[in-house]
C-alpha cells in the first residue's frame, strides 16, 4: 500500500489593494492530506474519506462534497480524459486540518492543494503544478460558492500570485523580497466568506477604482523592486476594507497597533476575520504580531487570537512523506 | 543675455489598463521652449511669450493662460516662497510646438516640462525634477481642466511613471525593458480630452474594476520582469477603450492591423485620437506602425496620419542648448 502525505500552507488573499487578483502563501501553519492507494475499488466512488482530524466535525465526509476529496475526483477525471490514465484502484483520504475554518487564511485552498499534490505523486506525477492549480480553484467553488483563485493559486504555487485573468486563467508568480515577513493574527471569531462578499458594492466610482489600481501597480512594483517603503505605501484598500472592517471587532485598533509597532502596512486577510501585517524583518514582525494580539484582546469584543510570523513561502504545496 | 533651450518629448498616458495612473515617454517628437533672461522686468508679469511656432495660432499668448508660461510663473512663485529666491528680472519665452494639439500625445505636458527644465536651468537649478513635476501637473489644469499626471510626470521624468496616489503625489519610476519599442500613430483628426472624458462612466462594476487592476499589476510585472509576452497580455483596457474607441474612426481596424503585424498589444494613446502599439524590436515596431497607418488610410474615414517609432525615453525633459 503506497501512502503519500501532502502539505499546503495558509494563504492570504486580496493583500489590501489586490481584491480578487492577488494572494500569497506563508510557510506555516498548513493542512496535511494523507492518501493511501489500494489496488481494488472499495465503493462506487474512487475516493473515500477515512477521517478528518481537527475540524470539530464541521466538514462533510461525503467525498463529492468535501473540498479535498472533490478536487482529487476532478484530478482523476482529468488524467483519464486528457492523458489516457485510467484509474481502477481506490484512494483513502485522511485530512489533518490545522487551519481554522472561515478564518480568511485560505483553509479550504490549503486542503485542496495538499490533496492534489499528494494525489499527483501517488499516481506517478502526470500533472504539473500549473495543471493542478485549476482543480484547486474548482475546489473553492465547493467550499465557498465561487471559484476564486487568490488562495488556491498561492497555496499550490507559493510566492505572491497575481491573477491577471480568469478566462483564460493567467497566473503570474511574483517572487517576494527576502526580508518580507508576515504577521498573521486569527481572532477567535468566524466570518463566512459569502457574508463578507455580500457587503461589497456591485459597482464602485471610477475614481475609487483608479485609486485602487494605482496601488495594485505600486504593490507589484514594490515587491519586484524590493522597495519595502513602497510596499507599505501601496497596502491601501479603498474598496473592500472600508466595507468589511466593521465586521471584524477591533479591526481599527488592531491595524493602528500594527502600524504603531513598525509594520509596513496592515489589512484584512482575505475576507477576514484574520488580519495580516507586513514587516521588513522577522523581529519587527514578532513585535507587530504581539501588538495586534493585544489590541484584539483589549478591544470591546476582548477577542483571544492565534498568531503566526512567517516569511513568504516560495515552494507552495509539497510532499512531506511517502511510503514505500 | 542668458538663453536656455529645454526639450520634452511626447508621452502616452493610460497605457491601456493604466487609466489615469500610468504613462510613458518616447524619445521623439517633442516640444522646445527657449527662454531668455533679462535683468530688467519689462511688464507686470515676469514672463512674456515672444512667439509660438507650429501651433497655427491656436494657443493663447497671454502668459497666465498659456501652459508653458503659466508653469514658469508657478515655478517662480515656488522658489520665492519656499527657497527665498526673489526674481526681479524678466523671461522671454519662445515655444516651438512640434507636437500636434489634442492628439493624445501629451502636447501640453511636453510644453510645460520643456519650459520648466529650461527655467530651472536659467535660474541656477534650485529645484529637482521631482519638485518641477508638480508644476508640470498644475499646467495640465490650465491646458485641459484637470491636473492629471500621466503625461506630465513622464514628460518630466522619462520612463514609465506609475501614479500611486495624487494626494499626496506619489510617483513610481519603472524602467522599461531594453527592447520595448513604441509605434505611435497620429491620425489627422482632433479629439478634445474633455470630450473623451465625458463619455466615461462615473462608476463601473466591481468585476470590471477587478479585471482592470489585474491587468495593471500584470503590466507592471511584465515591465519589471522584462516579460514581453506578459506585457502584451496585460495591455487590455476594459474601462476606457470600449467607450472611446467609437470616437476614433478606424480604431478597431488599426488595432487589428497592429496585432496582425506582430505588435505585443495596442490601445489608445491617452484620450486619443492617437493610437500606440508596443513591439519587442525596432524592426517589428516599424512594420507595425506602417500597418497601422495603412489601416487608418483604408478605414471609412480615410485618415492620413503621422507615425513615429521610438524606444522608451529614459531621460525625460532635458536642456538641449544654453548660452552663454
XYZ file of C-alpha atoms in Angstrom:
648
model
C 0.000 0.000 0.000
C 1.505 3.235 -1.185
C 0.936 6.222 1.070
C 1.703 9.875 0.332
C 1.319 12.882 2.629
C 0.859 16.295 1.030
C 1.092 19.664 2.773
C -0.084 23.129 1.794
C 0.078 26.223 3.916
C -2.131 29.134 4.828
C -2.522 31.879 2.267
C -3.663 35.463 2.366
C -5.900 36.668 -0.443
C -6.566 40.253 -1.594
C -3.433 41.711 0.076
C -5.170 45.067 0.690
C -5.498 46.654 -2.776
C -5.378 43.403 -4.767
C -9.002 42.393 -4.227
C -9.644 39.080 -6.033
C -6.382 39.263 -8.019
C -3.543 38.829 -5.523
C -2.605 36.348 -2.821
C 0.474 34.962 -1.115
C 1.468 31.864 0.833
C 3.176 31.746 4.198
C 5.244 28.808 5.438
C 3.055 27.771 8.383
C 0.539 26.688 9.586
C -0.910 24.371 6.938
C -3.143 21.382 6.279
C -1.962 17.817 5.648
C -3.663 15.223 3.477
C -2.609 11.575 3.698
C -3.611 9.454 0.722
C -3.370 5.672 0.638
C -3.587 3.778 -2.627
C -5.424 0.460 -2.825
C -5.460 -1.763 -5.903
C -9.135 -2.595 -5.586
C -12.063 -0.189 -5.759
C -13.982 -0.457 -2.491
C -17.003 1.713 -3.369
C -18.651 3.381 -6.383
C -16.637 6.495 -5.760
C -12.846 6.016 -6.201
C -12.066 8.211 -3.192
C -13.202 7.702 0.418
C -12.633 9.944 3.390
C -11.322 7.805 6.231
C -11.154 10.591 8.774
C -10.872 14.316 9.287
C -8.859 15.461 12.269
C -9.125 18.961 13.712
C -12.316 20.298 12.149
C -14.552 19.622 15.121
C -16.875 17.632 12.882
C -17.716 20.646 10.702
C -16.602 19.331 7.316
C -18.585 16.834 5.198
C -17.369 13.240 4.888
C -19.114 12.746 1.534
C -16.194 12.613 -0.956
C -18.181 14.601 -3.521
C -18.882 17.418 -1.056
C -15.597 17.679 0.805
C -13.160 20.012 -0.949
C -10.079 17.824 -0.514
C -11.671 14.695 -1.983
C -13.686 16.616 -4.585
C -10.510 18.009 -6.152
C -8.949 14.537 -6.231
C -12.010 13.283 -8.122
C -11.624 16.165 -10.585
C -7.944 15.310 -10.970
C -8.735 11.621 -11.667
C -11.310 12.608 -14.289
C -8.783 14.970 -15.928
C -5.942 12.447 -16.194
C -8.393 9.880 -17.585
C -9.837 12.153 -20.276
C -6.758 14.164 -21.289
C -3.856 11.830 -20.522
C -5.485 8.453 -21.006
C -4.623 7.332 -17.481
C -7.413 5.014 -16.281
C -7.534 4.666 -12.512
C -9.184 1.428 -11.346
C -7.959 1.456 -7.755
C -9.140 3.256 -4.674
C -7.809 6.131 -2.596
C -8.386 6.530 1.141
C -8.031 10.099 2.347
C -7.175 11.415 5.810
C -7.374 15.181 6.273
C -5.445 16.793 9.127
C -6.892 20.286 9.463
C -4.521 22.667 11.169
C -6.102 25.784 9.709
C -9.198 27.284 11.297
C -12.347 27.335 9.155
C -13.856 30.599 7.885
C -10.770 32.431 9.091
C -9.602 34.227 5.944
C -6.461 32.080 5.984
C -7.283 30.020 2.906
C -8.308 26.924 4.852
C -10.186 25.191 2.028
C -7.499 26.078 -0.512
C -4.805 24.522 1.665
C -6.773 21.259 1.978
C -7.334 21.182 -1.783
C -3.718 21.916 -2.687
C -2.388 19.353 -0.174
C -4.752 16.698 -1.537
C -3.836 17.439 -5.149
C -0.069 17.406 -4.684
C -0.422 14.068 -2.841
C -2.742 12.525 -5.464
C -0.447 13.587 -8.283
C 2.551 11.995 -6.538
C 0.534 8.854 -5.752
C -0.229 8.323 -9.463
C 3.249 8.979 -10.828
C 3.165 12.775 -11.223
C 1.241 13.028 -14.505
C 0.470 16.738 -13.968
C 2.438 19.923 -13.441
C 1.565 22.227 -10.563
C 0.148 24.668 -13.094
C -2.305 21.963 -14.205
C -3.177 21.056 -10.625
C -3.964 24.643 -9.726
C -7.085 24.501 -11.905
C -8.623 21.817 -9.686
C -7.621 23.649 -6.518
C -9.564 26.657 -7.810
C -12.549 24.438 -8.657
C -12.417 23.257 -5.063
C -13.135 26.805 -3.903
C -16.471 26.637 -5.664
C -17.413 23.643 -3.493
C -16.053 25.266 -0.351
C -17.483 28.762 -0.630
C -19.558 29.103 -3.765
C -17.176 30.943 -6.065
C -14.107 29.648 -7.874
C -11.734 32.402 -6.764
C -8.021 31.800 -7.137
C -6.353 34.195 -4.727
C -5.938 31.500 -2.064
C -5.867 28.359 -4.214
C -3.155 29.562 -6.584
C -0.597 30.612 -3.939
C -1.450 27.516 -1.841
C -0.344 25.402 -4.805
C 2.408 27.578 -6.302
C 3.791 29.549 -3.353
C 5.061 33.138 -3.550
C 2.761 36.007 -4.451
C 0.416 35.061 -7.258
C -1.218 37.733 -9.392
C -4.311 36.615 -11.267
C -4.195 38.663 -14.460
C -7.213 36.941 -15.911
C -9.647 34.163 -15.013
C -10.759 33.420 -18.589
C -8.285 32.199 -19.694
C -6.570 31.607 -16.353
C -3.359 33.646 -16.361
C -1.318 33.437 -13.161
C 1.829 35.485 -12.636
C 4.313 34.371 -9.981
C 5.930 37.273 -8.150
C 8.922 36.369 -6.017
C 8.912 38.176 -2.677
C 11.734 40.335 -1.328
C 13.963 38.327 1.000
C 13.193 40.258 4.187
C 9.445 40.465 3.897
C 7.705 38.877 6.886
C 4.017 38.408 7.545
C 2.322 38.617 10.942
C -0.990 36.786 10.687
C -3.447 37.065 13.557
C -6.577 34.957 13.756
C -9.094 36.260 16.293
C -11.369 33.616 17.760
C -14.451 34.504 15.767
C -15.775 33.314 12.417
C -16.726 35.303 9.343
C -18.278 33.494 6.383
C -16.762 34.397 3.024
C -20.232 34.549 1.496
C -21.372 37.116 4.074
C -18.166 39.144 3.723
C -18.792 39.229 -0.045
C -22.405 40.288 0.406
C -21.412 43.618 1.992
C -19.429 44.674 -1.078
C -20.996 47.060 -3.585
C -21.828 45.789 -7.073
C -20.246 48.846 -8.643
C -17.756 51.464 -7.495
C -16.929 55.031 -8.549
C -14.366 55.193 -11.364
C -12.223 57.494 -9.207
C -12.172 54.858 -6.427
C -11.265 52.136 -8.903
C -8.440 54.307 -10.253
C -7.001 54.747 -6.756
C -7.144 51.006 -6.229
C -5.339 50.073 -9.452
C -2.675 52.695 -8.780
C -1.996 50.863 -5.542
C -2.059 47.418 -7.182
C 0.569 48.551 -9.695
C 2.611 50.088 -6.895
C 2.441 46.968 -4.728
C 3.674 44.789 -7.593
C 6.424 47.335 -8.281
C 7.381 47.421 -4.604
C 7.628 43.626 -4.431
C 9.704 43.328 -7.606
C 11.939 46.322 -6.869
C 12.354 45.157 -3.232
C 11.227 48.574 -2.061
C 9.782 47.962 1.408
C 8.583 51.534 1.892
C 6.698 51.376 -1.378
C 5.124 48.055 -0.365
C 3.908 49.780 2.778
C 2.541 52.835 0.957
C 0.727 50.582 -1.534
C -1.052 48.484 1.110
C -4.181 50.593 0.799
C -7.617 49.136 0.116
C -10.291 51.708 -0.680
C -12.800 49.102 -1.912
C -13.257 46.089 0.379
C -11.600 47.094 3.658
C -13.929 50.045 4.393
C -16.945 47.716 3.996
C -15.528 44.716 5.834
C -13.661 46.387 8.687
C -16.918 46.862 10.680
C -17.470 43.067 10.530
C -14.232 42.434 12.453
C -14.482 43.569 16.092
C -11.455 45.708 16.936
C -10.060 45.890 13.401
C -9.350 49.625 13.507
C -7.427 49.311 16.776
C -5.551 46.215 15.569
C -4.445 47.942 12.363
C -3.306 51.006 14.273
C -1.398 48.804 16.738
C 0.386 47.077 13.837
C 1.409 50.367 12.259
C 2.478 51.822 15.609
C 4.656 48.751 16.197
C 6.506 49.305 12.924
C 4.547 47.335 10.329
C 4.887 48.407 6.692
C 1.131 48.008 6.304
C -1.823 46.020 7.590
C -5.147 44.859 6.192
C -7.743 42.096 6.300
C -6.583 38.592 5.312
C -8.905 37.520 2.509
C -12.433 38.231 3.620
C -11.432 38.123 7.312
C -11.672 37.912 10.234
C -7.902 37.280 10.281
C -5.685 40.314 9.878
C -2.203 40.370 8.348
C 0.647 42.856 8.503
C 3.938 43.063 6.618
C 7.252 43.970 8.190
C 10.771 44.166 6.832
C 12.354 41.903 9.447
C 11.334 38.867 11.490
C 11.973 40.727 14.714
C 9.635 43.577 13.776
C 7.034 41.085 12.579
C 7.120 39.372 16.008
C 6.633 42.708 17.776
C 3.869 43.682 15.361
C 2.037 40.377 15.774
C 2.152 40.628 19.569
C 0.813 44.189 19.424
C -2.041 43.065 17.164
C -2.967 40.274 19.575
C -3.004 42.721 22.478
C -5.217 45.092 20.514
C -7.746 42.309 19.786
C -7.726 41.384 23.458
C -8.250 44.954 24.655
C -10.890 45.821 22.071
C -14.582 45.893 23.072
C -15.066 42.273 22.000
C -11.998 41.128 24.034
C -11.015 38.554 21.422
C -8.356 35.962 22.078
C -6.341 35.080 18.988
C -3.646 32.920 17.447
C -0.643 34.472 15.765
C 1.987 33.290 13.303
C 5.064 35.040 11.969
C 6.371 33.746 8.673
C 8.333 34.677 5.579
C 6.577 34.233 2.235
C 6.559 30.563 1.202
C 8.441 30.109 -2.049
C 7.637 26.448 -2.536
C 3.859 26.054 -2.424
C 2.216 22.677 -1.872
C 4.705 19.870 -1.254
C 5.111 16.204 -0.385
C 6.179 15.741 3.239
C 6.430 11.958 3.280
C 5.734 8.848 1.234
C 5.890 5.073 1.647
C 7.153 2.907 0.215
C 21.594 87.710 -22.077
C 21.446 84.115 -20.936
C 19.409 81.789 -23.106
C 18.389 78.198 -22.359
C 16.511 75.764 -24.612
C 14.571 72.954 -22.939
C 13.100 69.899 -24.641
C 10.452 67.403 -23.560
C 9.039 64.642 -25.640
C 5.675 63.147 -26.411
C 4.155 60.886 -23.796
C 1.444 58.261 -23.799
C -0.948 58.244 -20.879
C -3.188 55.413 -19.631
C -1.221 52.655 -21.443
C -4.364 50.529 -21.923
C -5.253 49.250 -18.433
C -3.496 52.030 -16.515
C -6.226 54.647 -16.851
C -5.113 57.857 -15.074
C -2.257 56.107 -13.239
C 0.334 55.156 -15.878
C 2.208 56.917 -18.658
C 5.490 56.705 -20.523
C 7.740 58.979 -22.547
C 9.137 58.316 -26.002
C 12.272 59.936 -27.401
C 10.694 61.922 -30.228
C 8.924 64.080 -31.304
C 8.880 66.777 -28.644
C 8.373 70.458 -27.912
C 11.130 73.002 -27.386
C 10.971 76.062 -25.165
C 13.621 78.781 -25.478
C 13.894 81.093 -22.501
C 15.892 84.307 -22.474
C 16.757 86.023 -19.221
C 16.725 89.833 -18.973
C 17.903 91.758 -15.948
C 15.028 94.220 -16.092
C 11.358 93.488 -15.704
C 9.632 94.698 -18.905
C 5.990 94.208 -17.858
C 3.908 93.497 -14.746
C 4.158 89.809 -15.420
C 7.731 88.414 -15.164
C 7.234 86.151 -18.193
C 6.295 87.189 -21.738
C 5.592 84.961 -24.699
C 7.628 86.266 -27.612
C 6.319 83.768 -30.134
C 4.766 80.364 -30.609
C 5.853 78.437 -33.672
C 3.897 75.498 -35.062
C 0.520 75.834 -33.327
C -1.272 77.519 -36.214
C -2.268 80.348 -33.893
C -4.319 78.068 -31.637
C -2.557 78.658 -28.319
C -3.008 81.764 -26.113
C -0.212 84.346 -25.918
C -1.344 85.568 -22.500
C 1.404 84.277 -20.168
C -1.147 83.443 -17.454
C -3.215 81.306 -19.837
C -0.540 79.550 -21.884
C 0.585 76.330 -20.207
C 4.311 76.793 -20.822
C 4.462 80.284 -19.315
C 1.901 79.518 -16.591
C 4.117 76.764 -15.174
C 7.141 79.079 -15.212
C 5.131 81.610 -13.194
C 4.230 78.855 -10.700
C 7.897 77.862 -10.526
C 8.979 81.472 -9.845
C 6.384 81.780 -7.083
C 7.574 78.492 -5.553
C 11.278 79.379 -5.446
C 10.405 82.782 -3.988
C 8.195 81.436 -1.217
C 9.997 78.200 -0.320
C 13.636 78.870 -1.263
C 13.818 82.630 -0.754
C 14.922 83.255 -4.334
C 13.496 86.600 -5.405
C 13.379 87.034 -9.165
C 13.375 90.666 -10.285
C 14.281 90.142 -13.928
C 12.208 89.112 -16.909
C 11.938 85.965 -19.014
C 11.045 85.931 -22.716
C 9.615 82.647 -23.895
C 9.575 81.121 -27.377
C 7.595 77.903 -27.783
C 8.375 75.606 -30.704
C 5.441 73.236 -30.901
C 6.313 70.041 -32.684
C 3.522 68.017 -31.112
C 0.021 68.202 -32.551
C -2.676 69.620 -30.253
C -5.499 67.451 -28.870
C -3.705 64.397 -30.199
C -3.367 62.209 -27.111
C 0.407 62.631 -27.329
C 0.819 64.786 -24.246
C 1.287 68.024 -26.150
C 0.599 70.407 -23.266
C 2.653 68.311 -20.832
C 5.662 68.428 -23.187
C 5.461 72.227 -23.430
C 5.187 72.532 -19.652
C 8.072 70.154 -18.929
C 10.334 71.791 -21.522
C 9.586 75.247 -20.086
C 10.207 74.120 -16.508
C 13.512 72.365 -17.155
C 14.699 75.478 -19.027
C 13.510 77.895 -16.320
C 15.171 75.851 -13.596
C 18.474 75.862 -15.512
C 18.148 79.579 -16.246
C 17.912 80.378 -12.517
C 20.723 78.122 -11.319
C 18.850 74.810 -10.867
C 17.221 75.476 -7.487
C 14.765 72.579 -7.945
C 14.947 68.838 -8.504
C 12.942 67.263 -11.315
C 10.656 65.751 -8.664
C 9.850 69.284 -7.481
C 9.338 70.546 -11.023
C 6.903 67.776 -11.837
C 4.326 69.343 -9.505
C 4.147 72.477 -11.684
C 4.001 70.419 -14.869
C 0.938 68.684 -13.442
C -0.594 72.036 -12.471
C -0.099 73.062 -16.093
C -2.475 70.293 -17.163
C -5.233 72.010 -15.260
C -4.748 75.115 -17.407
C -4.492 73.077 -20.597
C -7.394 70.696 -20.177
C -9.233 71.357 -16.958
C -7.886 68.577 -14.755
C -4.474 68.228 -13.119
C -3.762 64.695 -14.299
C -0.185 63.449 -14.134
C 0.018 60.584 -16.598
C 1.551 62.788 -19.303
C 3.198 65.499 -17.201
C 5.128 63.120 -14.944
C 6.734 61.002 -17.709
C 7.370 64.155 -19.798
C 9.483 65.454 -16.923
C 10.956 62.210 -15.531
C 11.084 59.857 -18.554
C 10.499 56.081 -18.337
C 7.160 54.652 -17.287
C 5.680 56.560 -14.386
C 3.079 54.974 -12.148
C 0.986 57.406 -10.129
C 0.265 55.512 -6.930
C -1.501 58.434 -5.353
C -2.350 62.047 -6.147
C -2.815 63.188 -2.537
C -0.003 63.068 -1.587
C 1.627 62.828 -5.005
C 3.491 59.502 -5.129
C 5.222 58.750 -8.435
C 6.999 55.471 -9.091
C 9.562 55.290 -11.874
C 9.520 51.997 -13.748
C 12.477 51.388 -16.040
C 11.442 49.860 -19.347
C 12.819 46.621 -20.796
C 15.626 47.353 -23.267
C 13.881 46.058 -26.381
C 10.498 47.664 -25.901
C 9.584 49.910 -28.823
C 6.542 52.086 -29.307
C 4.780 52.756 -32.609
C 2.754 55.933 -32.210
C 0.315 56.880 -34.965
C -1.447 60.231 -35.026
C -4.383 60.327 -37.435
C -5.206 63.757 -38.805
C -8.223 64.421 -36.670
C -8.673 66.046 -33.266
C -10.310 64.712 -30.126
C -10.662 67.021 -27.126
C -9.592 65.454 -23.845
C -12.633 66.968 -22.132
C -14.983 65.283 -24.625
C -13.111 61.970 -24.388
C -13.524 62.131 -20.608
C -17.224 62.937 -20.870
C -18.005 59.543 -22.456
C -16.615 57.637 -19.470
C -18.997 56.247 -16.852
C -18.955 57.757 -13.359
C -18.948 54.279 -11.824
C -18.066 50.794 -13.055
C -18.989 47.263 -12.000
C -16.676 45.859 -9.316
C -15.987 42.860 -11.567
C -14.826 45.178 -14.365
C -12.621 47.109 -11.959
C -11.114 43.836 -10.729
C -10.212 42.818 -14.295
C -8.580 46.184 -14.859
C -6.413 46.075 -11.725
C -5.358 42.525 -12.508
C -4.027 43.854 -15.788
C -2.366 46.899 -14.186
C -0.489 44.613 -11.806
C 0.452 42.319 -14.687
C 1.674 45.178 -16.874
C 3.932 46.471 -14.096
C 5.165 42.913 -13.521
C 5.795 42.429 -17.253
C 7.810 45.651 -17.476
C 9.922 44.883 -14.388
C 10.430 41.183 -15.210
C 11.173 42.053 -18.881
C 8.495 39.603 -19.946
C 7.342 40.873 -23.345
C 4.565 38.307 -23.721
C 3.140 39.307 -20.361
C 3.303 42.993 -21.340
C 1.262 42.093 -24.394
C -1.307 40.043 -22.469
C -1.710 42.843 -19.921
C -2.408 45.574 -22.495
C -6.138 45.197 -22.007
C -8.422 48.110 -21.175
C -11.955 47.112 -20.218
C -12.857 50.578 -18.901
C -11.939 53.476 -21.199
C -11.117 51.844 -24.551
C -14.598 50.360 -25.115
C -16.132 53.837 -24.620
C -13.547 55.820 -26.559
C -12.843 53.502 -29.474
C -16.027 54.653 -31.294
C -14.709 58.245 -31.168
C -11.658 57.285 -33.263
C -12.606 56.443 -36.863
C -10.993 53.146 -37.853
C -9.670 52.272 -34.381
C -10.842 48.661 -34.476
C -9.149 48.060 -37.838
C -5.975 49.875 -36.762
C -5.661 47.802 -33.589
C -6.215 44.582 -35.518
C -3.617 45.628 -38.089
C -1.091 46.279 -35.316
C -1.679 42.866 -33.738
C -1.592 41.121 -37.130
C 1.743 42.799 -37.861
C 3.266 41.382 -34.674
C 2.621 44.017 -32.006
C 2.572 42.858 -28.391
C -0.505 44.997 -27.820
C -2.208 48.177 -28.983
C -4.519 50.766 -27.443
C -5.483 54.422 -27.444
C -2.760 56.946 -26.571
C -4.141 58.963 -23.662
C -7.642 60.033 -24.597
C -6.876 59.679 -28.320
C -7.141 60.022 -31.243
C -3.529 58.786 -31.480
C -3.004 55.059 -31.143
C 0.102 53.332 -29.779
C 1.419 49.800 -30.056
C 4.287 48.035 -28.315
C 6.699 45.661 -30.050
C 9.748 43.793 -28.857
C 12.102 45.078 -31.596
C 12.533 48.260 -33.600
C 12.060 46.359 -36.853
C 8.692 44.946 -35.760
C 7.660 48.357 -34.453
C 8.373 49.870 -37.893
C 6.277 47.187 -39.600
C 3.510 47.611 -37.041
C 3.462 51.395 -37.420
C 3.237 51.167 -41.208
C 0.381 48.667 -40.942
C -1.471 50.985 -38.548
C -1.092 53.909 -40.955
C -2.419 51.804 -43.828
C -5.393 50.758 -41.715
C -6.258 54.395 -40.899
C -5.987 55.232 -44.604
C -8.203 52.348 -45.711
C -10.813 52.829 -42.984
C -14.121 54.531 -43.823
C -12.785 57.936 -42.773
C -9.639 57.519 -44.966
C -7.431 59.269 -42.422
C -3.900 60.289 -43.254
C -1.552 60.081 -40.288
C 1.924 60.677 -38.904
C 3.894 57.859 -37.334
C 6.886 57.617 -35.010
C 8.830 54.602 -33.822
C 10.765 55.075 -30.612
C 12.199 53.292 -27.592
C 11.035 54.480 -24.178
C 12.799 57.706 -23.198
C 14.844 57.166 -20.057
C 15.894 60.776 -19.585
C 12.754 62.915 -19.524
C 12.879 66.673 -20.016
C 16.362 67.963 -20.796
C 18.415 71.009 -21.723
C 19.395 70.958 -25.401
C 21.410 74.178 -25.522
C 22.364 77.214 -23.472
C 24.266 80.471 -23.930
C 26.467 81.776 -22.594
